[in-house]
């Protein structure tokens, strides 16, 4: 996989750090805006990449076969579309797009052209989610799922001071639902599929952005409560409750350290541990291996899941 990256923000820096040195991955180029050229050059010097400020020129680089898009949410669709039309495989940060229709269009383009199109979310590629899914039948009928991912930080401090970053700008599709709660939605939809009904209640900031909120997803005989916040912090977890026991993660699902299970009449035991934590390395390696053998089946399978999440996300955003 010969990767060109677009952007120079924190997630791009994490991607570069975790991708560097991985087998089957070569970092070839970076594309940034003219005003971010110095930042782009600094990253290029560290990782040995070419630097572009023109996206069209970047896409014509024959050394790049895969484009990683780490831009603000509203730019995912136009940049991914141009890359797919240029014949490049695409890794796009979450959420895949702003609307479900945009995601469906891009998925159709990828399939039509035989290209790989991945959403960059790490849950399926670490040990916890597969272990939870495998153990789920042990719980009997599932009655409730609770997910909490609440964290505050510099972006919210700046927001309170009037400096609004894209992550807290509704015009950039920012907010806790799109930035943080989407991890919870990926987890729940992975386990239970699309809900029969849903609702979203949020705390709104001065610009209307949801600084925190709770999504309730309703299923036949079960409900899921997904809470996420950028304006407060908590002890984060995911809890799946069935008639015969429960499963809990230690930490938010995106970076949980382990998952434990307790069945009725039994002691608590560890299902899986995650030594990688929040690293992006497992997902990047998985993408590279799929590309190397030309196997689009797992990519398109996960893409169908991403489309389900996008439909849920869009419905909650109304």
CSV table of C-alpha atoms in Angstrom, one decimal:
chain,number,residue,atom,x,y,z
A,1,UNK,CA,0.0,0.0,0.0
A,2,UNK,CA,1.6,3.3,-1.2
A,3,UNK,CA,-0.2,6.0,0.8
A,4,UNK,CA,-0.7,9.7,0.2
A,5,UNK,CA,-2.2,11.6,3.1
A,6,UNK,CA,-4.5,14.6,2.9
A,7,UNK,CA,-4.4,17.1,5.8
A,8,UNK,CA,-2.0,17.9,8.7
A,9,UNK,CA,-4.2,17.8,11.8
A,10,UNK,CA,-3.9,15.6,14.9
A,11,UNK,CA,-5.5,12.6,13.3
A,12,UNK,CA,-3.2,12.8,10.3
A,13,UNK,CA,-0.2,12.9,12.7
A,14,UNK,CA,-1.5,9.9,14.5
A,15,UNK,CA,-2.0,8.0,11.2
A,16,UNK,CA,1.5,8.8,10.1
A,17,UNK,CA,3.0,7.8,13.4
A,18,UNK,CA,1.2,4.5,13.5
A,19,UNK,CA,1.6,3.7,9.8
A,20,UNK,CA,5.4,4.4,9.8
A,21,UNK,CA,7.4,1.2,9.7
A,22,UNK,CA,4.4,-1.1,9.1
A,23,UNK,CA,5.0,-4.0,6.8
A,24,UNK,CA,3.3,-3.5,3.4
A,25,UNK,CA,2.8,0.3,4.0
A,26,UNK,CA,4.8,3.0,2.4
A,27,UNK,CA,4.2,6.7,3.0
A,28,UNK,CA,4.7,8.6,-0.3
A,29,UNK,CA,3.1,12.0,-0.3
A,30,UNK,CA,1.2,14.6,1.7
A,31,UNK,CA,-1.3,17.2,0.4
A,32,UNK,CA,-2.0,20.4,2.5
A,33,UNK,CA,-3.4,23.8,1.9
A,34,UNK,CA,-1.0,26.6,0.9
A,35,UNK,CA,-1.2,28.2,4.3
A,36,UNK,CA,-0.2,24.9,5.9
A,37,UNK,CA,2.8,24.3,3.7
A,38,UNK,CA,5.3,24.6,6.4
A,39,UNK,CA,3.5,22.1,8.6
A,40,UNK,CA,3.3,19.8,5.5
A,41,UNK,CA,7.0,20.1,4.9
A,42,UNK,CA,7.8,19.3,8.5
A,43,UNK,CA,5.8,16.1,8.3
A,44,UNK,CA,7.2,15.3,4.9
A,45,UNK,CA,10.8,15.6,6.3
A,46,UNK,CA,10.0,13.3,9.1
A,47,UNK,CA,8.4,10.6,7.0
A,48,UNK,CA,10.2,11.1,3.7
A,49,UNK,CA,7.2,12.2,1.6
A,50,UNK,CA,6.6,14.5,-1.3
A,51,UNK,CA,4.6,17.6,-0.6
A,52,UNK,CA,1.7,19.0,-2.6
A,53,UNK,CA,-0.7,21.9,-2.2
A,54,UNK,CA,-2.7,21.1,-5.3
A,55,UNK,CA,-5.0,18.1,-4.8
A,56,UNK,CA,-5.3,17.4,-8.5
A,57,UNK,CA,-1.5,17.2,-8.9
A,58,UNK,CA,-1.4,15.0,-5.7
A,59,UNK,CA,-3.9,12.6,-7.3
A,60,UNK,CA,-1.8,12.3,-10.4
A,61,UNK,CA,1.3,11.1,-8.5
A,62,UNK,CA,1.9,7.5,-9.8
A,63,UNK,CA,3.6,6.6,-6.5
A,64,UNK,CA,0.4,6.9,-4.6
A,65,UNK,CA,-2.2,4.1,-4.9
A,66,UNK,CA,-4.2,4.8,-1.7
A,67,UNK,CA,-5.4,8.2,-0.4
A,68,UNK,CA,-5.9,8.7,3.4
A,69,UNK,CA,-8.3,11.6,4.1
A,70,UNK,CA,-8.0,13.2,7.5
A,71,UNK,CA,-9.9,16.4,6.9
A,72,UNK,CA,-13.0,18.0,8.6
A,73,UNK,CA,-16.2,16.0,8.2
A,74,UNK,CA,-17.7,18.1,5.5
A,75,UNK,CA,-14.7,17.6,3.2
A,76,UNK,CA,-14.8,13.8,3.3
A,77,UNK,CA,-17.2,13.4,0.5
A,78,UNK,CA,-15.7,15.7,-2.1
A,79,UNK,CA,-12.1,14.6,-1.5
A,80,UNK,CA,-13.0,10.9,-1.4
A,81,UNK,CA,-15.1,11.2,-4.6
A,82,UNK,CA,-12.2,12.9,-6.5
A,83,UNK,CA,-9.8,10.2,-5.3
A,84,UNK,CA,-12.1,7.4,-6.4
A,85,UNK,CA,-12.7,9.0,-9.8
A,86,UNK,CA,-8.9,9.2,-10.1
A,87,UNK,CA,-8.6,5.5,-9.6
A,88,UNK,CA,-7.2,5.6,-6.1
A,89,UNK,CA,-8.2,3.4,-3.2
A,90,UNK,CA,-9.4,5.5,-0.2
A,91,UNK,CA,-9.1,5.4,3.6
A,92,UNK,CA,-11.5,8.0,5.0
A,93,UNK,CA,-11.8,9.1,8.6
A,94,UNK,CA,-15.0,8.7,10.4
A,95,UNK,CA,-17.8,9.6,9.9
A,96,UNK,CA,-17.6,8.4,6.3
A,97,UNK,CA,-19.6,11.4,5.0
A,98,UNK,CA,-22.2,13.9,6.3
A,99,UNK,CA,-25.2,12.2,4.7
A,100,UNK,CA,-26.2,8.6,3.9
A,101,UNK,CA,-26.7,9.5,0.3
A,102,UNK,CA,-23.2,10.7,-0.1
A,103,UNK,CA,-21.9,7.5,1.5
A,104,UNK,CA,-24.0,5.4,-0.8
A,105,UNK,CA,-22.7,7.2,-3.8
A,106,UNK,CA,-19.1,6.7,-2.8
A,107,UNK,CA,-19.6,3.1,-2.0
A,108,UNK,CA,-21.2,2.6,-5.5
A,109,UNK,CA,-18.3,4.3,-7.1
A,110,UNK,CA,-15.8,2.1,-5.3
A,111,UNK,CA,-17.6,-1.1,-6.3
A,112,UNK,CA,-18.2,0.0,-9.9
A,113,UNK,CA,-14.4,0.6,-10.3
A,114,UNK,CA,-13.2,-2.3,-8.2
A,115,UNK,CA,-11.5,0.0,-5.7
A,116,UNK,CA,-11.1,-0.4,-2.0
A,117,UNK,CA,-12.9,2.2,0.2
A,118,UNK,CA,-12.4,1.9,3.9
A,119,UNK,CA,-13.8,3.9,6.8
A,120,UNK,CA,-11.0,4.4,9.3
A,121,UNK,CA,-12.4,3.0,12.5
A,122,UNK,CA,-10.5,0.5,14.5
A,123,UNK,CA,-13.2,-1.5,16.3
A,124,UNK,CA,-13.3,-4.6,14.0
A,125,UNK,CA,-9.6,-4.9,13.8
A,126,UNK,CA,-8.8,-5.1,17.5
A,127,UNK,CA,-9.5,-8.0,19.8
A,128,UNK,CA,-12.4,-6.6,21.8
A,129,UNK,CA,-15.3,-6.3,19.4
A,130,UNK,CA,-14.8,-9.8,17.8
A,131,UNK,CA,-14.7,-11.3,21.3
A,132,UNK,CA,-17.8,-9.5,22.4
A,133,UNK,CA,-19.7,-10.6,19.3
A,134,UNK,CA,-18.6,-14.2,19.7
A,135,UNK,CA,-19.7,-14.3,23.4
A,136,UNK,CA,-23.0,-12.5,22.8
A,137,UNK,CA,-25.1,-15.7,22.6
A,138,UNK,CA,-24.0,-16.7,26.1
A,139,UNK,CA,-25.9,-13.7,27.5
A,140,UNK,CA,-29.3,-15.0,26.3
A,141,UNK,CA,-31.8,-12.5,25.1
A,142,UNK,CA,-30.2,-9.0,25.1
A,143,UNK,CA,-32.3,-6.5,27.0
A,144,UNK,CA,-30.1,-3.4,27.3
A,145,UNK,CA,-26.8,-1.9,26.0
A,146,UNK,CA,-25.2,1.1,27.6
A,147,UNK,CA,-22.3,3.1,26.1
A,148,UNK,CA,-20.5,6.1,27.6
A,149,UNK,CA,-17.8,8.1,25.9
A,150,UNK,CA,-17.5,11.4,27.6
A,151,UNK,CA,-14.3,13.5,27.5
A,152,UNK,CA,-13.4,17.2,27.7
A,153,UNK,CA,-10.2,18.8,26.4
A,154,UNK,CA,-8.5,21.7,24.7
A,155,UNK,CA,-11.1,22.0,21.9
A,156,UNK,CA,-13.9,22.6,24.4
A,157,UNK,CA,-11.7,25.1,26.5
A,158,UNK,CA,-11.1,27.0,23.3
A,159,UNK,CA,-14.8,26.8,22.4
A,160,UNK,CA,-15.7,28.4,25.7
A,161,UNK,CA,-13.3,31.2,24.9
A,162,UNK,CA,-14.9,31.8,21.6
A,163,UNK,CA,-12.4,30.0,19.4
A,164,UNK,CA,-14.5,27.5,17.6
A,165,UNK,CA,-12.7,24.6,16.0
A,166,UNK,CA,-14.3,22.5,13.2
A,167,UNK,CA,-14.9,19.7,15.7
A,168,UNK,CA,-17.4,21.9,17.5
A,169,UNK,CA,-18.7,23.8,14.5
A,170,UNK,CA,-22.1,22.7,13.2
A,171,UNK,CA,-21.3,24.1,9.8
A,172,UNK,CA,-18.4,21.6,9.6
A,173,UNK,CA,-20.7,18.7,10.8
A,174,UNK,CA,-18.9,18.8,14.2
A,175,UNK,CA,-20.3,18.0,17.6
A,176,UNK,CA,-20.4,15.1,20.1
A,177,UNK,CA,-22.7,12.9,18.0
A,178,UNK,CA,-20.4,12.9,14.9
A,179,UNK,CA,-17.1,13.1,16.7
A,180,UNK,CA,-17.4,10.9,19.8
A,181,UNK,CA,-20.8,9.1,19.9
A,182,UNK,CA,-20.2,7.6,16.5
A,183,UNK,CA,-17.9,5.1,18.2
A,184,UNK,CA,-20.8,4.0,20.4
A,185,UNK,CA,-23.1,3.7,17.3
A,186,UNK,CA,-20.6,1.6,15.5
A,187,UNK,CA,-20.5,-0.8,18.5
A,188,UNK,CA,-24.2,-1.1,18.9
A,189,UNK,CA,-24.9,-1.4,15.2
A,190,UNK,CA,-22.2,-4.1,15.0
A,191,UNK,CA,-24.0,-6.1,17.6
A,192,UNK,CA,-27.7,-5.4,16.9
A,193,UNK,CA,-28.0,-3.9,13.4
A,194,UNK,CA,-30.1,-1.0,12.5
A,195,UNK,CA,-32.8,0.0,15.1
A,196,UNK,CA,-36.5,0.0,14.8
A,197,UNK,CA,-36.7,3.5,16.2
A,198,UNK,CA,-34.4,6.1,17.6
A,199,UNK,CA,-34.2,9.5,19.3
A,200,UNK,CA,-31.5,12.0,20.3
A,201,UNK,CA,-31.4,14.5,23.1
A,202,UNK,CA,-28.5,17.0,23.4
A,203,UNK,CA,-27.1,19.8,25.3
A,204,UNK,CA,-26.4,22.7,22.8
A,205,UNK,CA,-23.7,25.3,22.9
A,206,UNK,CA,-23.9,28.9,21.9
A,207,UNK,CA,-23.6,28.1,18.2
A,208,UNK,CA,-26.1,25.3,18.3
A,209,UNK,CA,-23.6,22.5,18.3
A,210,UNK,CA,-24.3,19.4,20.4
A,211,UNK,CA,-21.6,19.6,23.1
A,212,UNK,CA,-23.0,16.4,24.7
A,213,UNK,CA,-26.0,14.1,24.0
A,214,UNK,CA,-27.7,10.8,24.4
A,215,UNK,CA,-29.0,8.6,21.5
A,216,UNK,CA,-31.6,5.9,22.3
A,217,UNK,CA,-31.9,3.1,19.8
A,218,UNK,CA,-34.9,0.8,20.1
A,219,UNK,CA,-34.9,-2.8,19.1
A,220,UNK,CA,-37.4,-5.7,19.5
A,221,UNK,CA,-37.2,-6.5,23.2
A,222,UNK,CA,-34.1,-4.4,23.7
A,223,UNK,CA,-32.8,-0.8,23.8
A,224,UNK,CA,-29.4,0.8,23.6
A,225,UNK,CA,-28.4,4.1,25.3
A,226,UNK,CA,-25.4,5.8,23.8
A,227,UNK,CA,-24.1,8.9,25.7
A,228,UNK,CA,-21.2,11.0,24.5
A,229,UNK,CA,-19.8,14.4,25.6
A,230,UNK,CA,-17.2,16.9,24.8
A,231,UNK,CA,-18.2,19.2,27.6
A,232,UNK,CA,-17.7,16.8,30.6
A,233,UNK,CA,-15.8,13.7,31.5
A,234,UNK,CA,-16.7,10.4,33.1
A,235,UNK,CA,-15.7,6.8,33.7
A,236,UNK,CA,-16.3,5.4,30.2
A,237,UNK,CA,-17.5,1.9,29.3
A,238,UNK,CA,-19.8,-0.2,27.2
A,239,UNK,CA,-22.2,-2.6,28.9
A,240,UNK,CA,-24.2,-5.3,27.2
A,241,UNK,CA,-26.9,-6.9,29.4
A,242,UNK,CA,-28.7,-10.1,28.8
A,243,UNK,CA,-31.0,-12.3,30.7
A,244,UNK,CA,-28.1,-14.7,31.7
A,245,UNK,CA,-25.3,-12.2,32.3
A,246,UNK,CA,-23.4,-9.1,31.1
A,247,UNK,CA,-20.3,-8.0,29.2
A,248,UNK,CA,-18.5,-4.8,30.0
A,249,UNK,CA,-15.5,-3.0,28.5
A,250,UNK,CA,-13.0,-1.0,30.6
A,251,UNK,CA,-12.9,2.3,28.8
A,252,UNK,CA,-14.7,3.7,25.7
A,253,UNK,CA,-15.0,1.1,23.0
A,254,UNK,CA,-12.5,3.0,20.7
A,255,UNK,CA,-9.6,2.5,23.2
A,256,UNK,CA,-10.9,0.0,25.9
A,257,UNK,CA,-8.2,-2.0,27.6
A,258,UNK,CA,-10.2,-5.1,28.0
A,259,UNK,CA,-13.7,-6.7,27.9
A,260,UNK,CA,-15.0,-8.9,30.8
A,261,UNK,CA,-18.0,-11.2,31.0
A,262,UNK,CA,-20.0,-12.4,34.0
A,263,UNK,CA,-22.7,-15.0,33.6
A,264,UNK,CA,-25.3,-15.9,36.2
A,265,UNK,CA,-23.7,-18.2,38.9
A,266,UNK,CA,-20.2,-17.7,37.6
A,267,UNK,CA,-17.2,-15.5,38.4
A,268,UNK,CA,-16.2,-12.6,36.2
A,269,UNK,CA,-13.6,-13.5,33.6
A,270,UNK,CA,-11.7,-11.6,30.9
A,271,UNK,CA,-12.9,-12.1,27.3
A,272,UNK,CA,-10.2,-10.2,25.6
A,273,UNK,CA,-7.5,-7.6,26.3
A,274,UNK,CA,-6.3,-4.9,24.0
A,275,UNK,CA,-2.6,-4.1,24.4
A,276,UNK,CA,-2.7,-1.8,21.4
A,277,UNK,CA,-5.1,0.6,23.1
A,278,UNK,CA,-6.0,3.4,20.8
A,279,UNK,CA,-3.4,2.6,18.1
A,280,UNK,CA,-4.4,2.7,14.5
A,281,UNK,CA,-1.8,0.1,13.5
A,282,UNK,CA,-4.1,-3.0,13.4
A,283,UNK,CA,-6.6,-1.4,11.0
A,284,UNK,CA,-3.9,0.1,8.7
A,285,UNK,CA,-2.2,-3.3,8.6
A,286,UNK,CA,-5.5,-5.0,7.8
A,287,UNK,CA,-6.2,-2.6,4.9
A,288,UNK,CA,-2.7,-3.2,3.5
A,289,UNK,CA,-3.1,-6.9,3.6
A,290,UNK,CA,-6.5,-6.8,1.9
A,291,UNK,CA,-5.0,-4.6,-0.8
A,292,UNK,CA,-2.0,-6.8,-1.3
A,293,UNK,CA,-4.1,-9.9,-2.1
A,294,UNK,CA,-6.8,-7.9,-3.9
A,295,UNK,CA,-9.6,-9.2,-1.7
A,296,UNK,CA,-12.4,-6.6,-1.7
A,297,UNK,CA,-14.9,-8.9,0.1
A,298,UNK,CA,-14.0,-7.9,3.7
A,299,UNK,CA,-13.7,-4.3,2.7
A,300,UNK,CA,-17.1,-4.2,1.0
A,301,UNK,CA,-18.5,-6.1,4.0
A,302,UNK,CA,-17.3,-3.5,6.4
A,303,UNK,CA,-18.5,-0.8,4.0
A,304,UNK,CA,-22.1,-2.2,4.3
A,305,UNK,CA,-21.7,-1.8,8.1
A,306,UNK,CA,-20.5,1.8,7.6
A,307,UNK,CA,-23.6,2.6,5.4
A,308,UNK,CA,-25.9,1.2,8.2
A,309,UNK,CA,-24.1,3.5,10.7
A,310,UNK,CA,-24.5,6.5,8.3
A,311,UNK,CA,-28.2,5.9,8.1
A,312,UNK,CA,-28.5,5.8,11.9
A,313,UNK,CA,-26.3,8.9,12.2
A,314,UNK,CA,-28.3,10.9,9.7
A,315,UNK,CA,-31.6,9.9,11.3
A,316,UNK,CA,-30.3,11.0,14.7
A,317,UNK,CA,-29.0,14.3,13.3
A,318,UNK,CA,-32.5,15.5,12.2
